[in-house]
Every structure is written in C-alpha cells, then in structure tokens.
mmCIF file with all atom_site columns, C-alpha atoms in Angstrom:
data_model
loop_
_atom_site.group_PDB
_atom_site.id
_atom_site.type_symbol
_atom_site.label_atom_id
_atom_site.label_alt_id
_atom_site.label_comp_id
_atom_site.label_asym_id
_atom_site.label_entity_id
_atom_site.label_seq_id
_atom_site.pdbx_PDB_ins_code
_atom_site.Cartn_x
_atom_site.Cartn_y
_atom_site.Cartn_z
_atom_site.occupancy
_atom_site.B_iso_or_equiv
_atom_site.pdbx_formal_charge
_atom_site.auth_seq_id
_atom_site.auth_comp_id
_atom_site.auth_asym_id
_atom_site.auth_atom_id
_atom_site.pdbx_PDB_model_num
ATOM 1   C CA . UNK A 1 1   ? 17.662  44.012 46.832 1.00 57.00 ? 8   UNK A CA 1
ATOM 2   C CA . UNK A 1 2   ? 17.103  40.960 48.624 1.00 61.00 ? 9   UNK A CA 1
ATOM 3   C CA . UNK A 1 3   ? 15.201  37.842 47.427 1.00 62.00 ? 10  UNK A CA 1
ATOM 4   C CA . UNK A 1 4   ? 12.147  36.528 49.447 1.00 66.00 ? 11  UNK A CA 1
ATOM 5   C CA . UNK A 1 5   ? 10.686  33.341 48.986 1.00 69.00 ? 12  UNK A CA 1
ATOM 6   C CA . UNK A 1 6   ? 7.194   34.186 47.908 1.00 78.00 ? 13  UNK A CA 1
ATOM 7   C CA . UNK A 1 7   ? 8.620   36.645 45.213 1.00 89.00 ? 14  UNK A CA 1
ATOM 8   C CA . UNK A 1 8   ? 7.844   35.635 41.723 1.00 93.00 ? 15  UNK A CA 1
ATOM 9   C CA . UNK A 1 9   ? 8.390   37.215 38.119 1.00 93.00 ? 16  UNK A CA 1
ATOM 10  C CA . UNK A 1 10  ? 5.804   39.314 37.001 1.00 94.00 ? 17  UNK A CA 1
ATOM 11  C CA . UNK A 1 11  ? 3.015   37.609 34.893 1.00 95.00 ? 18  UNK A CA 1
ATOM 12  C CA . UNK A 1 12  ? 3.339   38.830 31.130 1.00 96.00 ? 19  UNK A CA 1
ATOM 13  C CA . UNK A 1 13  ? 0.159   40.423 31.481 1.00 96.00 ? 20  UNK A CA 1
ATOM 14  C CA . UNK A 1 14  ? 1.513   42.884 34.253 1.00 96.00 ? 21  UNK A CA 1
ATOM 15  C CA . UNK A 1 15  ? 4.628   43.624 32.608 1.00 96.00 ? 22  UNK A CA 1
ATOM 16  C CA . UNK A 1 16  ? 2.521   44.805 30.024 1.00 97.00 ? 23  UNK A CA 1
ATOM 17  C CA . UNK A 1 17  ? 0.079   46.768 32.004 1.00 97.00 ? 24  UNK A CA 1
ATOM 18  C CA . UNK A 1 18  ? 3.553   48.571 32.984 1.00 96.00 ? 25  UNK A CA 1
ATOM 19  C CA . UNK A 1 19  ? 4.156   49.360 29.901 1.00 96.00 ? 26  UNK A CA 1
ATOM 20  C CA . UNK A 1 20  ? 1.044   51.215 28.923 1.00 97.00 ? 27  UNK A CA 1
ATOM 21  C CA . UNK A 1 21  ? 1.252   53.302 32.546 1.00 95.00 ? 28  UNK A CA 1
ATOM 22  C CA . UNK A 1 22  ? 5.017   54.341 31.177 1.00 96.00 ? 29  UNK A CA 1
ATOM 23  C CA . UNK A 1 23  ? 3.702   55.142 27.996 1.00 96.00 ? 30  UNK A CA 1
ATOM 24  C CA . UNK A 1 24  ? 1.181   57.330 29.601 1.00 94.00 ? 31  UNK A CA 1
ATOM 25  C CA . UNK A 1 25  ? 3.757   59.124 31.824 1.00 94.00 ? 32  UNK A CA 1
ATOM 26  C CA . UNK A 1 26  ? 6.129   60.189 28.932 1.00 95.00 ? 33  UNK A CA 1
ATOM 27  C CA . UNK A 1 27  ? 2.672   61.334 27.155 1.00 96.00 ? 34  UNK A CA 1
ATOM 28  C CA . UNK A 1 28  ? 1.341   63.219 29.557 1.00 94.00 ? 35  UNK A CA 1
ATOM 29  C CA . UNK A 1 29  ? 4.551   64.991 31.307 1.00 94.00 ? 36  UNK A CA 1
ATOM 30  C CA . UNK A 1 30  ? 6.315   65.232 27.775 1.00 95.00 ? 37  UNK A CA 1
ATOM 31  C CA . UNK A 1 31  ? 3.345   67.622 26.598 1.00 97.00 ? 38  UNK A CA 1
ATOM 32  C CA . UNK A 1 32  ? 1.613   69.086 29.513 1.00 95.00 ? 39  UNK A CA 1
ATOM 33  C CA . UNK A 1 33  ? 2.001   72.786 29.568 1.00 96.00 ? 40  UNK A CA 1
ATOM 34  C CA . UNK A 1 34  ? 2.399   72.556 25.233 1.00 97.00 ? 41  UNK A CA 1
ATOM 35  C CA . UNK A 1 35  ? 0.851   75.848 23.767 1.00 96.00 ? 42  UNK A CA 1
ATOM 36  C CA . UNK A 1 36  ? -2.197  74.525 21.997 1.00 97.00 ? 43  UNK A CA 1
ATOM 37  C CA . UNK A 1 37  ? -5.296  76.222 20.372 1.00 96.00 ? 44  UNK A CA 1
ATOM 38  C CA . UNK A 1 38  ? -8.075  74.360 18.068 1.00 95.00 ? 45  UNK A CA 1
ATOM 39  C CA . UNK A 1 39  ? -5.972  75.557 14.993 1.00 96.00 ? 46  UNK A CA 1
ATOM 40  C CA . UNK A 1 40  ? -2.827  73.414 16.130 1.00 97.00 ? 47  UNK A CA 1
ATOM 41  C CA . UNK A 1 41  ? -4.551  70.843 18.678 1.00 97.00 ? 48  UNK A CA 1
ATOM 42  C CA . UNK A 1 42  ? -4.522  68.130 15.317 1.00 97.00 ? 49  UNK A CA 1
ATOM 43  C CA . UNK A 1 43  ? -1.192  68.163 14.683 1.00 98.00 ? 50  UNK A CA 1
ATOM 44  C CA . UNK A 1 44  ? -0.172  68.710 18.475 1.00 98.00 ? 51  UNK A CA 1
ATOM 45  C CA . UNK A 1 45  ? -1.844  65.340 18.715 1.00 98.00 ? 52  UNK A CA 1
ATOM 46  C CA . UNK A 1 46  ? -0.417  63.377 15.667 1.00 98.00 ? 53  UNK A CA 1
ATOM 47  C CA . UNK A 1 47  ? 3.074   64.411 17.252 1.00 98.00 ? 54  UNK A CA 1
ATOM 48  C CA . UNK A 1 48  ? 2.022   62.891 20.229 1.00 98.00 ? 55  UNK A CA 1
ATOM 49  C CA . UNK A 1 49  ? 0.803   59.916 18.793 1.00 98.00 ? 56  UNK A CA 1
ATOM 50  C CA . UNK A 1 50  ? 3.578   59.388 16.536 1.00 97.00 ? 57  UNK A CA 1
ATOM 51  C CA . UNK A 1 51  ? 5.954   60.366 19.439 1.00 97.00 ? 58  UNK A CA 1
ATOM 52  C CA . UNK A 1 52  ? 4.794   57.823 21.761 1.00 97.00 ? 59  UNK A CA 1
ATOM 53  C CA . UNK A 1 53  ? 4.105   55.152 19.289 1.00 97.00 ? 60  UNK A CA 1
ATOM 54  C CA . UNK A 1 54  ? 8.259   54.975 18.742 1.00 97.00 ? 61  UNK A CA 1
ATOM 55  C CA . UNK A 1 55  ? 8.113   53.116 22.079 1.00 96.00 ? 62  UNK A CA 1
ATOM 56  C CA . UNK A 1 56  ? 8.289   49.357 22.492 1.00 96.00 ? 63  UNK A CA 1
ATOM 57  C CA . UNK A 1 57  ? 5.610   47.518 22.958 1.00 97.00 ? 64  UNK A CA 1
ATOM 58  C CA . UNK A 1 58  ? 3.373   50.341 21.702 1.00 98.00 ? 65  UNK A CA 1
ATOM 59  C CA . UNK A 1 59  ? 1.019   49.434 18.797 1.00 98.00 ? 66  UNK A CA 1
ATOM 60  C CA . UNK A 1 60  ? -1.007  52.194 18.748 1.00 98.00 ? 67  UNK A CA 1
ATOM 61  C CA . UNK A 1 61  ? -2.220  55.806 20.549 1.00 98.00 ? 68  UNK A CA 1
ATOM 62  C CA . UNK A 1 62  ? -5.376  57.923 20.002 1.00 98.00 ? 69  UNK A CA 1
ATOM 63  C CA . UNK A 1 63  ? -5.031  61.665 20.824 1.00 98.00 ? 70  UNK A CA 1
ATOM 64  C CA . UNK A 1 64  ? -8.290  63.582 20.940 1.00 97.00 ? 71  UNK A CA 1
ATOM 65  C CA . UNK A 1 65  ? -7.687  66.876 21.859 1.00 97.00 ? 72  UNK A CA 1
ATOM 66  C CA . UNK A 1 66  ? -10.673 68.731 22.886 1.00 96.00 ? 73  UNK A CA 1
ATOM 67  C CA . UNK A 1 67  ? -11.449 71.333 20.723 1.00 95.00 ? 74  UNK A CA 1
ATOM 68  C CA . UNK A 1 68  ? -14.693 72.707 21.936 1.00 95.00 ? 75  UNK A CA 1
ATOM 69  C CA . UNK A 1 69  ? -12.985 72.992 25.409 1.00 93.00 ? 76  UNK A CA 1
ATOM 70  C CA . UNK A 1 70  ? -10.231 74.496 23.890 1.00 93.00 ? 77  UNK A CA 1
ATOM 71  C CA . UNK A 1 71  ? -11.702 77.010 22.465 1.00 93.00 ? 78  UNK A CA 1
ATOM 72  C CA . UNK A 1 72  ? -13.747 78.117 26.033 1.00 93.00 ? 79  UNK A CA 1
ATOM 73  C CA . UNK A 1 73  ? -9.857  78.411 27.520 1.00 90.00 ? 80  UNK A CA 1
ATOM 74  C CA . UNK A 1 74  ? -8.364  80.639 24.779 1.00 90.00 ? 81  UNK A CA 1
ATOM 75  C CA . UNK A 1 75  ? -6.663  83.491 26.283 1.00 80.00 ? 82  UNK A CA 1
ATOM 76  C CA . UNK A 1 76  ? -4.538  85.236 23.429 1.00 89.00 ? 83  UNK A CA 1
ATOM 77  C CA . UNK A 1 77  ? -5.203  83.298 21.107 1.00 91.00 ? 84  UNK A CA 1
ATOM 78  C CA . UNK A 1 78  ? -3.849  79.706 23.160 1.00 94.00 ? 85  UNK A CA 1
ATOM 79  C CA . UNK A 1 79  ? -4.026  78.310 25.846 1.00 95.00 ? 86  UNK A CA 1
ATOM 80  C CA . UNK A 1 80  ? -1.980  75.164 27.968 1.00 95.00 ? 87  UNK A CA 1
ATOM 81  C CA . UNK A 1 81  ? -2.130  71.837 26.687 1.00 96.00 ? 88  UNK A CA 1
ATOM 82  C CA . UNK A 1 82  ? -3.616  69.506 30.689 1.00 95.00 ? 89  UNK A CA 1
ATOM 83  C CA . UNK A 1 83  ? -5.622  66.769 31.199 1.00 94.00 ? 90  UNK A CA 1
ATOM 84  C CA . UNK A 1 84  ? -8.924  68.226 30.643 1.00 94.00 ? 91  UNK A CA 1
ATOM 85  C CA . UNK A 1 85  ? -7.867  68.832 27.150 1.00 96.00 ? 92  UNK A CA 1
ATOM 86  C CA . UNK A 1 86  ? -7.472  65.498 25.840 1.00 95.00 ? 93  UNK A CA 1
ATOM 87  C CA . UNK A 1 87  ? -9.066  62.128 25.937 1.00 95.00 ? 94  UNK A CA 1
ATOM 88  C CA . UNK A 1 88  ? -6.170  59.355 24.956 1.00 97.00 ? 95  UNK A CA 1
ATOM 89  C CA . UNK A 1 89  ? -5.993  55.668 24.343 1.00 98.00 ? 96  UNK A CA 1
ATOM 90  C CA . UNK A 1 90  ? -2.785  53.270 24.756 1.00 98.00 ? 97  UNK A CA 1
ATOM 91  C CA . UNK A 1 91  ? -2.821  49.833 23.155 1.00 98.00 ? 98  UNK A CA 1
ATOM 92  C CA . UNK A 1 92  ? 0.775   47.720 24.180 1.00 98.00 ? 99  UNK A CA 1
ATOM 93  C CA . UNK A 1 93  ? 1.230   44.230 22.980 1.00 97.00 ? 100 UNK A CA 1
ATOM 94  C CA . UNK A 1 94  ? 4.073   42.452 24.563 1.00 96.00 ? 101 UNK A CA 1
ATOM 95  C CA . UNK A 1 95  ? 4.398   38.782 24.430 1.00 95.00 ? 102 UNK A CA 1
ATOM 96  C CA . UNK A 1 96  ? 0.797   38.055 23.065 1.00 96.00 ? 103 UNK A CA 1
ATOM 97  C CA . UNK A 1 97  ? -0.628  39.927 25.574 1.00 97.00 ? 104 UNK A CA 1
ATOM 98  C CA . UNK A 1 98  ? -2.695  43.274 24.643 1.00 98.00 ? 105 UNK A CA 1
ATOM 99  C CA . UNK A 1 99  ? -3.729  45.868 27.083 1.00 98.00 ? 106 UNK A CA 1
ATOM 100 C CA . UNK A 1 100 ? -5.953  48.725 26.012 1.00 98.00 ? 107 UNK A CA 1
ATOM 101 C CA . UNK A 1 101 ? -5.146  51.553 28.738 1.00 97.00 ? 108 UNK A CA 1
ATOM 102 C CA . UNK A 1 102 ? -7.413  54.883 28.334 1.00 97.00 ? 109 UNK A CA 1
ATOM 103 C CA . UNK A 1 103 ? -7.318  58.705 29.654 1.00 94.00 ? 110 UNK A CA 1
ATOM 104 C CA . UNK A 1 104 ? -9.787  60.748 30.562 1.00 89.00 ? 111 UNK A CA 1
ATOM 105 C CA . UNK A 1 105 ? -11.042 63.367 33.266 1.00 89.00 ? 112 UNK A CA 1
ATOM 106 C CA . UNK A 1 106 ? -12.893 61.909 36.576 1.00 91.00 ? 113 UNK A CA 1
ATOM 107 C CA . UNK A 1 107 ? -13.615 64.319 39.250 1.00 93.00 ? 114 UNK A CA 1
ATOM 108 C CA . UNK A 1 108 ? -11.640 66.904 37.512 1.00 89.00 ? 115 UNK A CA 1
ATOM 109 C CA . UNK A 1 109 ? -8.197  63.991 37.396 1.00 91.00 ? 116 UNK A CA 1
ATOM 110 C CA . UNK A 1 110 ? -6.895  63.224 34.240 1.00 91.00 ? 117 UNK A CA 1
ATOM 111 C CA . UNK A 1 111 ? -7.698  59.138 35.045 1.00 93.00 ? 118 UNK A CA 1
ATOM 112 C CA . UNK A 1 112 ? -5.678  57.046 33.225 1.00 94.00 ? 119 UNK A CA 1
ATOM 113 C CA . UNK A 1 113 ? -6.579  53.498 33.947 1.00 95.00 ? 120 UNK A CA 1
ATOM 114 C CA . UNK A 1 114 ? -6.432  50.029 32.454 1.00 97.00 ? 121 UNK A CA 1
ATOM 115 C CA . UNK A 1 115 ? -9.946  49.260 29.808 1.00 97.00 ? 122 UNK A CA 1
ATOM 116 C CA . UNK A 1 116 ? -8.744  45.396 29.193 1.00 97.00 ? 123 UNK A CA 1
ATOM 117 C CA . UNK A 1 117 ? -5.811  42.871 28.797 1.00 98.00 ? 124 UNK A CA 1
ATOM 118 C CA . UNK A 1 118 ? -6.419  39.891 26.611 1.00 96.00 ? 125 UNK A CA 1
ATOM 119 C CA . UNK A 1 119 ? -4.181  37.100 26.412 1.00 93.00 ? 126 UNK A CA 1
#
C-alpha cells in the first residue's frame, strides 16, 4: 500500500468508532440464526453480552431481546434469533475516548449506528 501525502493516522476518536462497528459485526453474525424463544432469549442475551464484552476496548453491551415479538414468531416452540429481535447498545473506550454505538430496526434494517463519542 502506497503512502500519499494527505494521508494521516486516524484520530483516536475514529479508531474507536471502529471498534464499536467490529464489535457489532461479531455480535450480530456470531448469533444471527441462534434458536431463541422468550424462555431462553435472557440468557441468549447475557451470553452475548458477556461474549462480546471479552473484546478490547469494550466496556460494556446491552442485549434486549424482544420478547413480545418473540413470542408473535414462535413456530414450534422457537423461532431464529435477527435483527428485529433485539435492540443492543455498544459502549468502547479506547484512549479516553468513549463511543456509545446502538442497534435497532429502521425500515425493517437492523441500524446500527454511532449515538455519541466524547473525548
């Protein structure tokens, strides 16, 4: 990869932005498709907090899975574990810098997008 002059190093505060987009990418595609119903959904989402949390820069995740939504999906007694499931918040510190990312459906997308970074 070649240098060009008006390349610089990422700020702290993007670096750290990155992080909480690859914190949402092993959440999501590590436990999309997980068999869930409203029985299991709170300690399918405790794994997935705790799982994610092991990650540096990661100081904490909120997993709400959806019961109610759930429970309108349940074919045979579960159902998939997608987007529309589950509204989820990242919070990454790296370097003094916190950025609070969050997930939630828009338009029928499970968004994830960045709520605030402060320095």
């Amino acid at each position: 990869m070649t240098s060009d002059t008006n390349d610089s190093d990422p700020e702290t505060s993007e670096t750290a932005c990155f992080e909480a987009g690859v914190k949402f990418g092993a959440l999501y595609h590590q436990f999309a498709g997980t068999p869930v119903s409203p029985d299991s959904a709170a300690s399918l989402a405790r794994a997935m907090e705790e799982s994610i949390e092991n990650q540096p820069f990661c100081q904490s995740v909120t997993v709400d899975v959806l019961t109610e939504k759930l429970e309108e999906e349940i074919d045979h007694g579960y159902t998939e574990l997608t987007g529309r499931f589950m509204e989820v918040e990242v919070v990454v510190e790296q370097d003094g810098v916190e950025v609070v990312a969050s997930m939630a459906m828009e338009d029928g997308y499970p968004l994830m997008e960045v709520e605030s970074v402060r320095e």
